PDB file of C-alpha atoms in Angstrom:
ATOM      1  CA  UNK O 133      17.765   9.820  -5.742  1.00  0.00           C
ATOM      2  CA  UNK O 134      20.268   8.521  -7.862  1.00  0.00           C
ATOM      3  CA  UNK O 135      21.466   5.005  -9.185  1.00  0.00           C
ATOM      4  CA  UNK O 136      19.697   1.477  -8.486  1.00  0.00           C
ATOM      5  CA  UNK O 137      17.794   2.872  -5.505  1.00  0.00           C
ATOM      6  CA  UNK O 138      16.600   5.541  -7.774  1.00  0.00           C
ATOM      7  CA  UNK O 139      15.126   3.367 -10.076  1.00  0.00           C
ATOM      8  CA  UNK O 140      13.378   1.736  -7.180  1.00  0.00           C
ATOM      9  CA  UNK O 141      11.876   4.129  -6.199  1.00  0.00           C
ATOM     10  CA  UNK O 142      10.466   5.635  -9.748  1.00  0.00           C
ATOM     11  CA  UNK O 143       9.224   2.351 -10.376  1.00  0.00           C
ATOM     12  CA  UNK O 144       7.137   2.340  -7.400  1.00  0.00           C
ATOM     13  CA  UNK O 145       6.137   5.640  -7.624  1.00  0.00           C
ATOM     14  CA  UNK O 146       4.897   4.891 -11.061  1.00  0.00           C
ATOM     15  CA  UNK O 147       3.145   1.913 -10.599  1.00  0.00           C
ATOM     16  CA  UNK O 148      -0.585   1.860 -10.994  1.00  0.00           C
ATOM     17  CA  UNK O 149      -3.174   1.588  -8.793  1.00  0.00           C
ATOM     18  CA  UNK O 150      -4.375  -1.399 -10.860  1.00  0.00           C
ATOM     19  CA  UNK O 151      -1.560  -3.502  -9.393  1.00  0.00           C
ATOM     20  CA  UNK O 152      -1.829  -2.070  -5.756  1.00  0.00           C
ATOM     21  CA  UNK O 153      -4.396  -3.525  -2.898  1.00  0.00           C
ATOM     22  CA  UNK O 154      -7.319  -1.105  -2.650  1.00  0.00           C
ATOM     23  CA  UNK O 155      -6.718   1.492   0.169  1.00  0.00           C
ATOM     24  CA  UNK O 156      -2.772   1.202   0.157  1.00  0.00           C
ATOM     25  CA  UNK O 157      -0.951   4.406   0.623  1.00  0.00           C
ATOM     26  CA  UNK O 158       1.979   4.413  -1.880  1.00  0.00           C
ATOM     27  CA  UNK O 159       3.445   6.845   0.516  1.00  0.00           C
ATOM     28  CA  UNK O 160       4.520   3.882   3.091  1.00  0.00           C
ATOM     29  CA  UNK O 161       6.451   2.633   0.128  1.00  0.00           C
ATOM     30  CA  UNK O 162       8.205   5.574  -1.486  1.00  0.00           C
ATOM     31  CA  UNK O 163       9.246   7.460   2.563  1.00  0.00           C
ATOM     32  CA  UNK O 164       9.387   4.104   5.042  1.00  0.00           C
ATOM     33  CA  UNK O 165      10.006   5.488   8.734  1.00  0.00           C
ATOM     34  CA  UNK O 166      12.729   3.287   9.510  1.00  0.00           C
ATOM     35  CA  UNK O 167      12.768   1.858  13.275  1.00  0.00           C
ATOM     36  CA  UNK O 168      16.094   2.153  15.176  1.00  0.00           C
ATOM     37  CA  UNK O 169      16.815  -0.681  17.870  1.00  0.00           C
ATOM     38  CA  UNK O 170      17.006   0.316  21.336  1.00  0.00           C
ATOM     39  CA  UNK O 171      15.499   4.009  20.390  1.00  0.00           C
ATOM     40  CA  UNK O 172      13.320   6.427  18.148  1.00  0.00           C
ATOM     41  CA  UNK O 173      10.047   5.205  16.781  1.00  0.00           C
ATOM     42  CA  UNK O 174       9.418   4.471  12.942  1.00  0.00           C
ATOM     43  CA  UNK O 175       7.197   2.302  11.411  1.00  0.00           C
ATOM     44  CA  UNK O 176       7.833  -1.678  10.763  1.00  0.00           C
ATOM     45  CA  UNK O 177       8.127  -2.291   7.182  1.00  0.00           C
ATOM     46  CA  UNK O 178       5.813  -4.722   7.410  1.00  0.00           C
ATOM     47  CA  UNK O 179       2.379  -3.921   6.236  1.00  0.00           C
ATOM     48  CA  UNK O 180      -0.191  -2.556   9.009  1.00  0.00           C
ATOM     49  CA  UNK O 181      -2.754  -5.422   9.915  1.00  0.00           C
ATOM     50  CA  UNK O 182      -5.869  -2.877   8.598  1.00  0.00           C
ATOM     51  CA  UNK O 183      -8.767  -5.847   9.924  1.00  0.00           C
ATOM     52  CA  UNK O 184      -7.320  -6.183  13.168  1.00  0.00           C
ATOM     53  CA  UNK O 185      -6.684  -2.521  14.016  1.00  0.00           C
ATOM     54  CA  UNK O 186     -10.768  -1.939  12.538  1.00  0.00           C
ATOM     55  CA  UNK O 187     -12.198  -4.764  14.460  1.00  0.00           C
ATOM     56  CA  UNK O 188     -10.819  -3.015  17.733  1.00  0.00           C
ATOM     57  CA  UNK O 189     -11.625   0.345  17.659  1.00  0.00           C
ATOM     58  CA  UNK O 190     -15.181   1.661  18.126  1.00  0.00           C
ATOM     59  CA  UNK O 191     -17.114   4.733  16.542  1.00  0.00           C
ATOM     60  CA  UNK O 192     -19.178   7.371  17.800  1.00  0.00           C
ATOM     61  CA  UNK O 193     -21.720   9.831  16.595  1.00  0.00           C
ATOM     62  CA  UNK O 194     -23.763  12.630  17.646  1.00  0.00           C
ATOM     63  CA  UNK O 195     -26.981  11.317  18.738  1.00  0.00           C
ATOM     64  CA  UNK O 196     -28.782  14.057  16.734  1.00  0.00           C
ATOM     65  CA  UNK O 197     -29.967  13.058  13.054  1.00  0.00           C
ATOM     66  CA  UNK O 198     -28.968  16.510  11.164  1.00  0.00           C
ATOM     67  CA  UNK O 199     -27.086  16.250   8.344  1.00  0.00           C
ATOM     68  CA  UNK O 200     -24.610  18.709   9.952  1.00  0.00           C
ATOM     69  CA  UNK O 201     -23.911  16.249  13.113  1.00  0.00           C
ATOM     70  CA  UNK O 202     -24.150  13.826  10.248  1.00  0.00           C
ATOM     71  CA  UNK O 203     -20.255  14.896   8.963  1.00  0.00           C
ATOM     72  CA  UNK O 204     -18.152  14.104  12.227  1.00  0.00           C
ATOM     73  CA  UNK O 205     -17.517  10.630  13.830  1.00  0.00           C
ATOM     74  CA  UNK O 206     -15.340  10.048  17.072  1.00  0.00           C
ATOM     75  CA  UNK O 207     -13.052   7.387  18.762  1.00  0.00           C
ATOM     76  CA  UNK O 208     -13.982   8.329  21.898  1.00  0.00           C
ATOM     77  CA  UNK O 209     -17.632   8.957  22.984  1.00  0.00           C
ATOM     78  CA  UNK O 210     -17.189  11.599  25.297  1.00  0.00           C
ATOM     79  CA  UNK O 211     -16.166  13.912  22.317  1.00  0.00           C
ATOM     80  CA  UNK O 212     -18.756  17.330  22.008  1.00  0.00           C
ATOM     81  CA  UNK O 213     -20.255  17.448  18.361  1.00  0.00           C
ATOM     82  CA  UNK O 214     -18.323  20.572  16.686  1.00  0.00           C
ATOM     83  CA  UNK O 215     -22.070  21.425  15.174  1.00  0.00           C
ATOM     84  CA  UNK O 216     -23.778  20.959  17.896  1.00  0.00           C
ATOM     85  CA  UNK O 217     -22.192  20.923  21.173  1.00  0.00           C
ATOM     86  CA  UNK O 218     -23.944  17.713  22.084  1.00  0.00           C
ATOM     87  CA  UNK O 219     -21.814  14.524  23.677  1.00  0.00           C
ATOM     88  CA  UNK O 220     -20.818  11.918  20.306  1.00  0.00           C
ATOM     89  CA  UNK O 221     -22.174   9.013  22.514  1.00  0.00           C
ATOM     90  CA  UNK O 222     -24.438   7.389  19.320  1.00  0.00           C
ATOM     91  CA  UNK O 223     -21.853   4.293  18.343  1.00  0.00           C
ATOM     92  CA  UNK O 224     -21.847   3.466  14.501  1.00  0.00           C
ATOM     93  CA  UNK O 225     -20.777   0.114  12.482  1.00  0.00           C
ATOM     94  CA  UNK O 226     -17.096   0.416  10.880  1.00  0.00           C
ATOM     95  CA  UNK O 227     -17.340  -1.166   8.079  1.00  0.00           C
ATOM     96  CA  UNK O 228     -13.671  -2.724   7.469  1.00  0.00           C
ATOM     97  CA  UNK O 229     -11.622  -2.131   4.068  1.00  0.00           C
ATOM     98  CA  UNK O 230     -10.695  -5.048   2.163  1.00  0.00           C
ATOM     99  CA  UNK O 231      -8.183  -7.555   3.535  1.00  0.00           C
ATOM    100  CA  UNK O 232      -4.273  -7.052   2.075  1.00  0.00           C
ATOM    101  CA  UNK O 233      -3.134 -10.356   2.685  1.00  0.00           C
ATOM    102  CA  UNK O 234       0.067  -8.593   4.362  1.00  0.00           C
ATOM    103  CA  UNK O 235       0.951  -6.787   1.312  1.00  0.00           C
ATOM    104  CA  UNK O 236       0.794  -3.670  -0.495  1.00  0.00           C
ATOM    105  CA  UNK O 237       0.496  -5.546  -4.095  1.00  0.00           C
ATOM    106  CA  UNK O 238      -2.226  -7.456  -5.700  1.00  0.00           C
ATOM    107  CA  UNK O 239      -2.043 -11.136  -4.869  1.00  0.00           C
ATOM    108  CA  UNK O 240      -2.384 -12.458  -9.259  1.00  0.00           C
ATOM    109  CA  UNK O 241       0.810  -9.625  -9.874  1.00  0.00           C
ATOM    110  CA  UNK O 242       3.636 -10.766 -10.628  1.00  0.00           C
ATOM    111  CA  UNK O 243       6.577  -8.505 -11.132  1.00  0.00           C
ATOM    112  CA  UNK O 244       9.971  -8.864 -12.408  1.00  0.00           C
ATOM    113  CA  UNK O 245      12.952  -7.231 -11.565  1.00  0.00           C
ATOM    114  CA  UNK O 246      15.986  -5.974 -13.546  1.00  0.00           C
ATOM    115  CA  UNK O 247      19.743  -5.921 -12.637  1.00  0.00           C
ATOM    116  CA  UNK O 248      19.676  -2.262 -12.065  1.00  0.00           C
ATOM    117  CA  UNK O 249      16.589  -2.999  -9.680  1.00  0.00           C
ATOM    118  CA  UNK O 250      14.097  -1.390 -11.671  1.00  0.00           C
ATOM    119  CA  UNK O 251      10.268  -3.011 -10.887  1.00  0.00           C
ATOM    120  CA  UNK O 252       8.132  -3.803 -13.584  1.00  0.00           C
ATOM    121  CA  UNK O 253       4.857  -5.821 -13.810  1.00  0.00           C
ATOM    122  CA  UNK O 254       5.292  -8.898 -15.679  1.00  0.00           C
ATOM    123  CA  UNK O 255       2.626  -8.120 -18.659  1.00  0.00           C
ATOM    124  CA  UNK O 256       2.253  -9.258 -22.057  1.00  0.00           C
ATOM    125  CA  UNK O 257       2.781  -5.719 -23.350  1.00  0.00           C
ATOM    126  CA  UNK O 258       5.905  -4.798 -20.555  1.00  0.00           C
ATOM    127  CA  UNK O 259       7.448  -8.203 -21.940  1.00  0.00           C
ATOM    128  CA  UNK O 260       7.559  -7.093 -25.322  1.00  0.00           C
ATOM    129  CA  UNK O 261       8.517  -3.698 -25.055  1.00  0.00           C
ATOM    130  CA  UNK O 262      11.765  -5.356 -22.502  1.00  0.00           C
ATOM    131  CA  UNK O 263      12.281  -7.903 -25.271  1.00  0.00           C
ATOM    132  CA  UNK O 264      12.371  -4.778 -27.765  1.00  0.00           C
ATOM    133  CA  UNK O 265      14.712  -2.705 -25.595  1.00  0.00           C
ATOM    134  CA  UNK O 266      17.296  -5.092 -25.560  1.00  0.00           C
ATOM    135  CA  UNK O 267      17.211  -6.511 -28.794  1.00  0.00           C
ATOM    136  CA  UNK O 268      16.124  -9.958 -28.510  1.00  0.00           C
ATOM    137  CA  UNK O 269      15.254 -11.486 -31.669  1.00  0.00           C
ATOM    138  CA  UNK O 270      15.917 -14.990 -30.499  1.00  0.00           C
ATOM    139  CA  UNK O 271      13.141 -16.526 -27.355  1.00  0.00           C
ATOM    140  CA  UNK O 272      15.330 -19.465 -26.973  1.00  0.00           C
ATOM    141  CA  UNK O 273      17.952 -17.897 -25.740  1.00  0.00           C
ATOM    142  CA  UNK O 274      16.257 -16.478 -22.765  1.00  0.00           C
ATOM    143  CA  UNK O 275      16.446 -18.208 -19.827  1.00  0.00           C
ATOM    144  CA  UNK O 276      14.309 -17.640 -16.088  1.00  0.00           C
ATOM    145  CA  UNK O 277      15.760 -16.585 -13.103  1.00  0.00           C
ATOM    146  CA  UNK O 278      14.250 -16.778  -9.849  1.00  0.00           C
ATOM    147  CA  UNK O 279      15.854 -15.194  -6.711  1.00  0.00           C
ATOM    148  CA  UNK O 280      14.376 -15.094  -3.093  1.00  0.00           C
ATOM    149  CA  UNK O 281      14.921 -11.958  -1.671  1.00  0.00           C
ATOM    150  CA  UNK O 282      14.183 -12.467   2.253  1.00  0.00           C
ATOM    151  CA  UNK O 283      15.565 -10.768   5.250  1.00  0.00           C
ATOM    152  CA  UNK O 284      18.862 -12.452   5.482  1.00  0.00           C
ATOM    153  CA  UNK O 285      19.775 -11.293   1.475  1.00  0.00           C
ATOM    154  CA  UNK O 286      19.270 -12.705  -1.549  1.00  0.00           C
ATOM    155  CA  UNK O 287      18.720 -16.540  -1.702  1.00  0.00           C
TER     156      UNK O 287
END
């Protein structure tokens, strides 16, 4: 990929986990299925709701306590243990992953932009090294700019 979108994408693909919700799957990010109105399936760009979809889905085990029946659980509790042959009719806890707020990034991030749409996280050390880059020897000439991006464009 080549141009602004480019740089969109190697800045996400570089980002550290440090700066991502825990059990996010950059993936989503760097190949979105798009969905096409009126046809085809795809996935909403929105983030997946992970408490919701936990809370309402059950787990099931094989009754037997062996440490082979042990490594297979089941959505559906008429599934035969692969170790055993035995019905997985012994329902477990799921224990849900951390909340994401909606949102594939940490909630304290903040990230800044560039022109040619590259992403960086706004950091002491990223600020610098940006300032450097460019040349900036004087801080009072800078000036902040904040733009809403939202679904209509850019605010």
């Amino acid at each position: 990929m080549v141009g602004s979108f480019g740089n969109i994408y190697h800045s996400i693909d570089n980002l550290g986990t440090v700066y991502l919700q825990p059990n996010v799957n950059k993936e989503t990010l760097l190949k979105p299925k798009l969905h096409i109105s009126g046809g085809g399936s795809g996935v909403p760009l929105k983030s997946p709701d992970f408490a919701s979809s936990a809370k309402s889905r059950k787990l099931y085990r094989c009754a037997r306590d062996t440490s082979k029946c042990d490594l297979y659980v089941a959505y559906d509790f008429n599934t035969t243990c692969p170790s055993c042959s035995k019905v997985m009719n012994s329902e477990i806890n799921f224990v849900d992953p951390p909340s994401t707020n909606g949102g594939y990034v940490k909630g304290v991030v903040t990230f800044m932009v560039m022109d040619d749409l590259e992403v960086k996280p706004m950091c002491t050390t990223c600020t610098f090294t940006l300032l450097n880059k460019f040349n900036v020897n004087k801080f009072e000439a800078l000036e902040e700019k904040v733009v809403d991006l939202g679904m209509d464009g850019v605010c």
